[in-house]
Coordinates of C-alpha atoms in Angstrom, one line a residue:
Chain A
M1 CA 6.5 66.5 -26.4
A2 CA 5.1 63.0 -26.1
G3 CA 4.2 62.1 -22.6
G4 CA 7.0 60.4 -20.7
D5 CA 9.7 60.9 -23.4
D6 CA 13.0 61.9 -21.8
L7 CA 15.4 63.2 -24.4
K8 CA 19.0 64.3 -23.8
L9 CA 21.5 65.3 -26.5
L10 CA 25.3 65.2 -25.8
G11 CA 27.0 67.4 -28.3
T12 CA 29.4 70.2 -29.0
W13 CA 28.3 73.6 -30.4
A14 CA 30.5 73.5 -33.5
S15 CA 30.1 69.9 -34.6
P16 CA 28.1 69.4 -37.8
F17 CA 27.3 65.9 -36.5
A18 CA 25.6 67.3 -33.4
I19 CA 24.0 70.2 -35.4
R20 CA 22.2 67.8 -37.7
V21 CA 20.7 66.0 -34.7
K22 CA 19.5 69.4 -33.4
L23 CA 17.9 70.0 -36.8
A24 CA 16.1 66.7 -36.7
L25 CA 14.8 67.2 -33.2
A26 CA 13.6 70.7 -34.2
V27 CA 11.8 69.5 -37.3
K28 CA 10.0 66.9 -35.2
G29 CA 9.1 69.5 -32.7
L30 CA 10.8 67.6 -29.8
S31 CA 12.0 69.1 -26.6
Y32 CA 15.2 67.8 -25.1
E33 CA 17.9 68.6 -22.7
Y34 CA 21.2 69.6 -24.3
A35 CA 24.5 69.0 -22.7
E36 CA 27.6 70.7 -24.1
E37 CA 30.6 68.3 -23.8
D38 CA 34.2 69.3 -23.2
L39 CA 36.0 66.9 -25.5
A40 CA 39.2 67.4 -23.6
S41 CA 37.4 66.2 -20.5
K42 CA 34.6 63.9 -21.5
S43 CA 31.7 63.3 -19.1
E44 CA 31.0 60.0 -17.4
L45 CA 27.7 60.0 -19.2
L46 CA 29.3 60.3 -22.6
L47 CA 31.9 57.6 -21.9
T48 CA 29.2 55.2 -20.7
S49 CA 26.7 56.1 -23.4
N50 CA 29.2 55.7 -26.3
P51 CA 31.9 53.3 -25.0
V52 CA 32.8 52.2 -28.5
H53 CA 33.7 55.6 -30.0
K54 CA 33.4 58.0 -27.0
K55 CA 32.2 60.6 -29.5
I56 CA 29.4 63.1 -29.7
P57 CA 26.6 63.3 -30.7
V58 CA 24.8 60.9 -28.5
L59 CA 21.0 61.0 -28.1
I60 CA 19.8 59.4 -24.9
H61 CA 16.1 58.5 -25.1
N62 CA 14.5 57.3 -21.9
G63 CA 18.0 56.3 -20.8
M64 CA 18.9 54.4 -23.9
P65 CA 21.7 55.8 -26.0
V66 CA 21.8 56.1 -29.8
C67 CA 25.1 56.9 -31.4
E68 CA 26.4 58.0 -34.9
S69 CA 24.7 61.2 -36.2
N70 CA 23.0 59.7 -39.3
V71 CA 21.8 56.7 -37.3
I72 CA 20.4 59.1 -34.7
V73 CA 18.6 61.2 -37.4
E74 CA 16.9 58.0 -38.8
Y75 CA 16.1 56.9 -35.2
I76 CA 14.4 60.2 -34.5
D77 CA 12.4 59.8 -37.7
E78 CA 11.3 56.3 -36.8
A79 CA 10.7 56.7 -33.1
F80 CA 8.7 59.9 -33.2
A81 CA 5.6 61.1 -35.0
G82 CA 5.7 64.4 -36.8
P83 CA 6.9 65.6 -40.2
S84 CA 8.9 62.9 -42.0
I85 CA 12.6 63.3 -42.4
L86 CA 12.8 60.4 -44.9
S87 CA 10.2 59.6 -47.5
D88 CA 8.1 56.5 -47.2
D89 CA 9.2 55.4 -50.7
P90 CA 12.1 52.9 -50.6
Y91 CA 13.8 54.4 -53.7
E92 CA 13.6 57.9 -52.4
R93 CA 15.0 56.7 -49.1
A94 CA 17.9 55.0 -50.8
T95 CA 18.6 58.2 -52.8
A96 CA 18.6 60.2 -49.6
R97 CA 20.9 57.8 -47.9
F98 CA 23.3 57.8 -50.9
W99 CA 23.5 61.6 -51.0
A100 CA 23.9 61.9 -47.2
A101 CA 26.9 59.5 -47.4
Y102 CA 28.3 61.5 -50.3
V103 CA 28.0 64.8 -48.4
D104 CA 30.0 63.5 -45.5
D105 CA 32.5 61.4 -47.5
K106 CA 33.3 64.0 -50.2
L107 CA 32.2 67.4 -49.1
L108 CA 33.0 67.3 -45.4
A109 CA 36.2 65.5 -46.0
S110 CA 37.3 68.3 -48.5
W111 CA 36.8 71.3 -46.2
A112 CA 38.3 69.3 -43.3
T113 CA 41.4 68.7 -45.6
I114 CA 41.6 72.4 -46.5
L115 CA 41.4 73.5 -42.9
F116 CA 43.0 70.6 -40.9
R117 CA 43.9 67.4 -42.5
G118 CA 45.9 68.8 -45.4
K119 CA 49.5 69.0 -44.3
T120 CA 51.1 70.5 -47.4
E121 CA 49.9 73.2 -49.8
E122 CA 49.5 70.5 -52.4
E123 CA 47.1 68.5 -50.2
K124 CA 45.1 71.7 -49.3
S125 CA 44.9 72.5 -53.0
E126 CA 43.6 69.0 -53.7
G127 CA 41.0 69.7 -51.0
K128 CA 39.9 72.8 -52.7
K129 CA 39.5 71.0 -56.0
A130 CA 37.5 68.3 -54.3
L131 CA 35.3 70.8 -52.6
L132 CA 34.4 72.5 -55.9
A133 CA 33.8 69.1 -57.5
A134 CA 31.6 68.0 -54.7
L135 CA 29.5 71.2 -54.9
D136 CA 29.2 70.8 -58.6
T137 CA 27.9 67.2 -58.1
L138 CA 25.5 68.3 -55.4
E139 CA 24.0 70.9 -57.7
G140 CA 23.0 68.1 -60.0
A141 CA 21.8 66.0 -57.0
L142 CA 19.6 68.9 -55.8
A143 CA 18.1 69.4 -59.2
K144 CA 17.0 65.7 -59.2
C145 CA 16.0 65.3 -55.6
S146 CA 14.1 68.5 -55.2
D147 CA 12.1 68.0 -58.4
G148 CA 11.5 71.8 -58.6
K149 CA 10.8 72.2 -54.9
G150 CA 12.8 73.9 -52.2
F151 CA 14.8 71.2 -50.6
F152 CA 16.5 67.9 -51.2
G153 CA 13.6 66.4 -49.3
G154 CA 11.1 68.2 -51.6
D155 CA 8.7 70.5 -50.0
S156 CA 10.2 69.9 -46.6
V157 CA 13.6 69.5 -45.0
G158 CA 14.9 65.9 -45.2
L159 CA 18.0 63.9 -44.3
V160 CA 20.2 65.4 -47.0
D161 CA 19.2 68.9 -46.2
M162 CA 20.1 68.3 -42.6
V163 CA 23.5 66.6 -43.4
L164 CA 24.5 69.4 -45.8
G165 CA 22.8 72.2 -43.8
S166 CA 24.7 71.2 -40.7
Q167 CA 27.9 72.1 -42.4
L168 CA 26.9 75.6 -43.6
S169 CA 28.8 77.5 -40.9
W170 CA 31.9 75.5 -41.6
L171 CA 31.6 76.0 -45.4
K172 CA 31.4 79.7 -44.9
A173 CA 34.2 79.7 -42.4
T174 CA 36.4 77.9 -44.9
E175 CA 35.7 80.7 -47.4
V176 CA 36.7 83.3 -44.7
I177 CA 39.8 81.5 -43.6
T178 CA 41.1 80.8 -47.1
G179 CA 39.9 84.1 -48.5
E180 CA 38.5 82.2 -51.4
E181 CA 35.0 81.9 -52.7
F182 CA 33.7 78.4 -53.2
F183 CA 30.0 79.2 -53.7
D184 CA 29.3 80.5 -57.1
G185 CA 25.8 81.7 -57.7
E186 CA 26.3 81.2 -61.4
K187 CA 27.9 77.8 -61.3
T188 CA 25.6 76.4 -58.6
P189 CA 22.5 78.5 -58.7
L190 CA 20.2 75.9 -57.1
L191 CA 22.6 75.3 -54.2
S192 CA 23.1 79.0 -53.6
A193 CA 19.3 79.4 -53.5
W194 CA 19.0 76.4 -51.2
M195 CA 21.7 77.7 -48.8
A196 CA 19.8 81.0 -48.5
R197 CA 16.5 79.2 -48.0
F198 CA 17.9 76.8 -45.5
S199 CA 19.6 79.5 -43.4
E200 CA 16.3 81.3 -43.0
L201 CA 14.7 78.3 -41.3
D202 CA 14.1 78.8 -37.6
A203 CA 15.6 75.4 -36.9
A204 CA 18.8 76.4 -38.8
K205 CA 19.0 79.8 -37.0
A206 CA 18.8 78.0 -33.7
A207 CA 21.2 75.1 -34.5
L208 CA 23.9 76.7 -36.7
P209 CA 26.7 78.6 -34.9
D210 CA 27.6 82.0 -36.3
V211 CA 30.4 81.9 -38.8
D212 CA 32.8 84.2 -36.8
S213 CA 32.7 81.8 -33.8
V214 CA 33.5 78.9 -36.1
V215 CA 36.4 80.9 -37.8
E216 CA 37.8 81.6 -34.3
F217 CA 37.4 78.0 -33.3
A218 CA 39.0 76.7 -36.5
K219 CA 42.0 79.1 -36.1
M220 CA 42.6 78.0 -32.5
R221 CA 42.5 74.4 -33.6
Q222 CA 44.9 75.0 -36.4
A223 CA 47.3 76.8 -34.0
R224 CA 47.1 73.9 -31.6
M225 CA 47.8 71.4 -34.4
A226 CA 50.8 73.5 -35.6
A227 CA 52.2 73.6 -32.0
A228 CA 51.8 69.9 -31.5
A229 CA 53.5 69.2 -34.9
A230 CA 56.4 71.5 -34.0
T231 CA 57.0 69.7 -30.7
T232 CA 56.6 66.2 -32.0
P233 CA 60.0 64.6 -32.6
N234 CA 60.7 63.2 -36.1
S235 CA 57.6 64.8 -37.5
Chain B
M1 CA 15.3 37.9 -65.1
A2 CA 12.1 39.6 -63.8
G3 CA 11.0 38.1 -60.5
G4 CA 7.4 38.3 -61.4
G5 CA 5.8 40.4 -58.7
N6 CA 9.2 41.8 -57.7
G7 CA 9.7 43.6 -61.0
E8 CA 13.0 43.5 -62.9
V9 CA 16.0 43.2 -60.7
K10 CA 19.5 43.4 -62.0
L11 CA 22.8 43.5 -60.1
L12 CA 26.0 44.8 -61.6
G13 CA 28.9 43.3 -59.8
M14 CA 32.4 41.7 -59.7
W15 CA 32.9 38.2 -58.4
A16 CA 35.6 39.0 -55.9
S17 CA 34.1 42.1 -54.4
P18 CA 32.9 41.8 -50.8
F19 CA 30.5 44.7 -51.3
V20 CA 28.8 42.9 -54.2
L21 CA 28.8 39.7 -52.2
R22 CA 26.8 41.5 -49.4
V23 CA 24.1 42.3 -52.0
R24 CA 24.1 38.8 -53.5
L25 CA 23.7 37.4 -50.0
A26 CA 20.9 39.7 -49.2
L27 CA 19.0 38.9 -52.3
S28 CA 19.6 35.2 -51.7
L29 CA 18.4 35.5 -48.1
K30 CA 15.2 37.3 -49.2
G31 CA 14.6 34.9 -52.0
V32 CA 14.5 37.6 -54.7
S33 CA 15.6 36.5 -58.1
Y34 CA 17.7 38.7 -60.2
E35 CA 19.9 39.0 -63.3
Y36 CA 23.6 39.2 -62.4
V37 CA 26.0 41.1 -64.7
E38 CA 29.7 40.5 -64.2
E39 CA 31.6 43.8 -64.8
D40 CA 35.1 44.1 -66.1
L41 CA 36.3 46.9 -63.8
K42 CA 39.1 47.7 -66.3
S43 CA 36.5 48.3 -69.0
K44 CA 33.3 49.4 -67.3
S45 CA 30.0 49.0 -69.1
E46 CA 27.9 51.9 -70.3
L47 CA 25.2 50.7 -68.0
L48 CA 27.5 50.8 -65.0
L49 CA 28.8 54.3 -65.9
K50 CA 25.3 55.5 -66.5
S51 CA 23.8 53.9 -63.4
N52 CA 26.5 55.0 -61.0
P53 CA 28.0 58.2 -62.5
V54 CA 29.1 59.5 -59.2
H55 CA 31.4 56.6 -58.1
T56 CA 31.4 54.3 -61.2
K57 CA 31.7 51.4 -58.7
V58 CA 30.0 48.1 -58.2
P59 CA 27.6 46.9 -56.7
V60 CA 24.7 48.7 -58.4
L61 CA 21.3 47.2 -58.0
I62 CA 18.9 48.2 -60.8
H63 CA 15.3 47.7 -59.9
N64 CA 12.7 48.4 -62.6
G65 CA 15.4 50.5 -64.3
K66 CA 16.2 52.6 -61.3
P67 CA 19.7 52.3 -59.9
V68 CA 20.7 52.0 -56.2
C69 CA 24.3 52.4 -55.2
E70 CA 26.5 51.8 -52.1
S71 CA 26.2 48.3 -50.5
S72 CA 24.8 49.5 -47.1
V73 CA 22.2 51.6 -49.0
I74 CA 21.3 48.7 -51.3
L75 CA 20.8 46.3 -48.4
Q76 CA 18.4 48.6 -46.7
Y77 CA 16.7 49.2 -50.0
I78 CA 16.3 45.4 -50.5
D79 CA 14.8 45.2 -47.0
E80 CA 12.3 47.9 -47.7
A81 CA 11.4 47.4 -51.4
F82 CA 10.9 43.6 -50.9
A83 CA 9.3 43.9 -47.5
G84 CA 6.7 41.3 -48.0
I85 CA 9.2 38.6 -49.2
G86 CA 11.4 36.4 -47.1
P87 CA 12.8 37.4 -43.7
S88 CA 13.2 41.1 -42.7
L89 CA 16.8 42.2 -42.7
L90 CA 16.4 44.9 -40.1
P91 CA 14.4 44.5 -36.8
A92 CA 11.1 46.3 -36.3
D93 CA 11.9 48.2 -33.1
P94 CA 13.5 51.7 -33.8
H95 CA 16.1 51.3 -31.1
D96 CA 17.1 47.8 -32.3
R97 CA 17.3 49.3 -35.9
A98 CA 19.6 52.0 -34.6
V99 CA 21.8 49.5 -33.0
A100 CA 22.0 47.4 -36.2
R101 CA 22.8 50.6 -38.2
F102 CA 25.5 51.5 -35.7
W103 CA 27.3 48.2 -36.0
A104 CA 26.9 48.2 -39.8
A105 CA 28.7 51.6 -39.9
Y106 CA 31.3 50.3 -37.4
I107 CA 32.1 47.4 -39.7
D108 CA 32.9 49.8 -42.6
D109 CA 34.3 52.7 -40.7
K110 CA 36.6 50.7 -38.3
L111 CA 37.1 47.1 -39.3
L112 CA 37.3 47.5 -43.1
K113 CA 39.3 50.7 -42.9
A114 CA 41.8 49.2 -40.5
S115 CA 42.1 46.0 -42.6
S116 CA 42.6 48.0 -45.7
Q117 CA 45.4 49.9 -44.0
A118 CA 47.0 46.7 -42.7
S119 CA 47.3 45.4 -46.3
S120 CA 47.8 48.6 -48.3
G121 CA 49.4 50.9 -45.9
K122 CA 52.3 53.0 -47.4
T123 CA 54.8 52.1 -44.7
E124 CA 55.4 49.0 -42.5
E125 CA 54.5 51.2 -39.5
E126 CA 51.1 52.2 -41.1
K127 CA 50.4 48.5 -41.9
A128 CA 51.2 47.4 -38.3
E129 CA 49.0 50.1 -36.9
G130 CA 46.2 49.0 -39.3
A131 CA 46.6 45.4 -38.1
K132 CA 46.4 46.4 -34.5
Q133 CA 43.3 48.5 -35.1
A134 CA 41.7 45.7 -37.1
A135 CA 42.3 43.2 -34.2
A136 CA 40.8 45.7 -31.8
A137 CA 37.8 46.0 -34.0
V138 CA 37.3 42.3 -34.1
E139 CA 37.3 42.2 -30.3
T140 CA 34.7 44.9 -30.2
L141 CA 32.6 43.0 -32.7
E142 CA 32.7 40.0 -30.4
G143 CA 31.1 42.1 -27.7
A144 CA 28.6 43.5 -30.3
L145 CA 27.6 39.9 -31.3
K146 CA 27.1 39.0 -27.7
E147 CA 24.8 42.0 -27.2
C148 CA 22.9 41.7 -30.4
S149 CA 22.5 38.0 -30.6
K150 CA 21.2 37.5 -27.1
G151 CA 22.4 33.9 -27.1
K152 CA 21.2 33.1 -30.7
P153 CA 23.5 32.4 -33.6
F154 CA 23.3 35.7 -35.5
F155 CA 23.6 39.5 -35.0
G156 CA 20.0 39.4 -36.2
G157 CA 19.1 36.8 -33.6
D158 CA 17.6 33.6 -34.9
S159 CA 18.0 34.5 -38.5
A160 CA 20.7 36.5 -40.3
G161 CA 20.1 40.2 -40.8
Y162 CA 21.6 43.4 -41.9
V163 CA 24.7 43.3 -39.7
D164 CA 25.3 39.6 -40.5
L165 CA 25.2 40.5 -44.2
M166 CA 27.5 43.5 -43.8
L167 CA 30.1 41.3 -42.0
G168 CA 29.3 38.1 -43.8
G169 CA 30.2 39.7 -47.2
L170 CA 33.8 40.1 -45.8
L171 CA 34.1 36.5 -44.7
P172 CA 35.7 35.0 -47.8
W173 CA 38.3 37.8 -47.7
V174 CA 38.9 37.1 -44.0
H175 CA 39.5 33.5 -45.0
V176 CA 42.0 34.7 -47.7
G177 CA 43.9 36.8 -45.2
D178 CA 43.9 33.9 -42.7
A179 CA 45.2 31.5 -45.4
V180 CA 47.9 33.9 -46.6
K181 CA 49.1 35.0 -43.1
G182 CA 48.6 31.6 -41.3
V183 CA 46.4 33.2 -38.7
K184 CA 42.8 33.0 -37.5
T185 CA 41.0 36.4 -37.6
F186 CA 38.0 34.9 -35.8
D187 CA 40.0 32.9 -33.3
P188 CA 37.9 30.5 -31.3
A189 CA 40.1 31.0 -28.3
T190 CA 39.8 34.8 -28.2
T191 CA 36.5 35.4 -30.2
P192 CA 34.5 32.3 -29.7
L193 CA 31.2 33.8 -30.6
L194 CA 32.5 35.2 -33.9
A195 CA 34.2 32.0 -34.7
A196 CA 30.9 30.1 -34.3
W197 CA 29.1 32.8 -36.1
A198 CA 31.4 32.5 -39.1
D199 CA 30.7 28.8 -39.3
S200 CA 26.9 29.2 -38.8
F201 CA 26.7 32.0 -41.4
G202 CA 28.8 30.2 -43.9
A203 CA 26.7 27.1 -43.6
L204 CA 23.3 28.8 -44.3
D205 CA 21.5 27.5 -47.3
A206 CA 21.1 31.0 -48.7
V207 CA 24.8 31.7 -48.1
E208 CA 26.9 28.7 -49.0
P209 CA 26.2 28.5 -52.7
V210 CA 26.7 32.3 -53.2
M211 CA 30.2 32.6 -51.6
P212 CA 33.1 32.8 -53.9
E213 CA 35.8 30.1 -53.6
V214 CA 38.6 31.1 -51.2
G215 CA 41.2 29.4 -53.5
K216 CA 40.2 31.5 -56.4
L217 CA 40.2 34.6 -54.2
V218 CA 43.7 33.8 -53.0
E219 CA 44.9 33.6 -56.6
F220 CA 43.2 36.9 -57.3
A221 CA 44.8 38.5 -54.2
M222 CA 48.3 37.2 -55.2
A223 CA 47.8 38.6 -58.7
M224 CA 46.7 42.0 -57.2
M225 CA 49.7 42.0 -54.9
S226 CA 52.2 41.2 -57.6
H227 CA 50.7 43.9 -59.8
A228 CA 51.0 46.4 -57.0
A229 CA 54.6 45.4 -56.3
A230 CA 55.4 45.8 -60.0
A231 CA 53.8 49.2 -60.1
A232 CA 55.7 50.3 -56.9
A233 CA 59.0 49.0 -58.4
A234 CA 58.4 50.9 -61.6
T235 CA 57.8 54.2 -59.8
N236 CA 61.0 53.9 -57.7

């Protein structure tokens, strides 16, 4: 660790947004203090560090907070030496930022719809279609970005790998909960190979929660949401 | 046309789009010349469909034949690809850059989303909630401007930068909303810094000639609203 760098990460174990920051810190070889937040009882530090959103993750570097997961990942890339998370080339950087946004806007939104946001069977079914469509699109993206190498970032893990990789436990949990398979080694062979390769990384093993824990967490959250909906008048 | 040392720069856009405006303002601020192509969004060009197959949306910046999509991504690309030309859009210090990116994301995730709900929400309740959240977002941005500008006119300090462009692209539509509703979104009484900022930004040499006419936008908005009303009536 660079002399005098004080790093603290406020997060929650299941959040893909916090997980991607852990991945970035690991890739850069940075040591940091991790604080698990209880979102039902947020710490003073979280509230003062992210007064606008009061959300995790927050990275606090020498007392200065950085908020928003993808902003934090780019910050880590720019503030610290070590393997690059984004390419030096402006066009490759733009491509990575485009796909990172796509992964959150389309892929994450689709499994969140399936598990939580979709209120009717129809909405959930739309979520499933969206998930499959997103995976199909990402297969094409991976083909182009990787250029025959192992990751979206090429030879090494980059921004898109981290943004997508941070969601792996949730993607698998979605399969377990719905009892449906979304990953098809035949339809998306590159993505399937990428998933296996990414999961083997030390950084991934350290940052990604096990699927069973995520399944349990998701089911508890679904139960809480159902209970709240049942007791809400005029819902 | 080709900007000489800049290579060939082409922008696919639509005159009323605030996202396209952001890019035009950025290119203008940097002093990068480009060919502008007005798209008919009801009949998208082959070039647009080929250049942005994922979203088929404008703006798309095509630099030496390579397309860049998504306004915030394009702005950062312009800053990086044309680094030697004109002012920098993002600051040099990593923490300051993170702050700028944070507020750029806030403008899209909070302000734009809420404003969109305020005008296109499915129920009156949803629209009212959107309006409330948009007003709160404007207040928050007043605070952001205070922090970022450090007494200077812009989020970027002495000169307009990334956050100014992200918000500035929305200005004509803010004026449209104000005209239609008879309100002042950037009220000098409650958000004095933003009110002054709107004037300063709008008056910049690089900005003033690029902005679409608010009168034309009002007409456009009215046409859109009557289309939407007709469609809604037809489905009832």
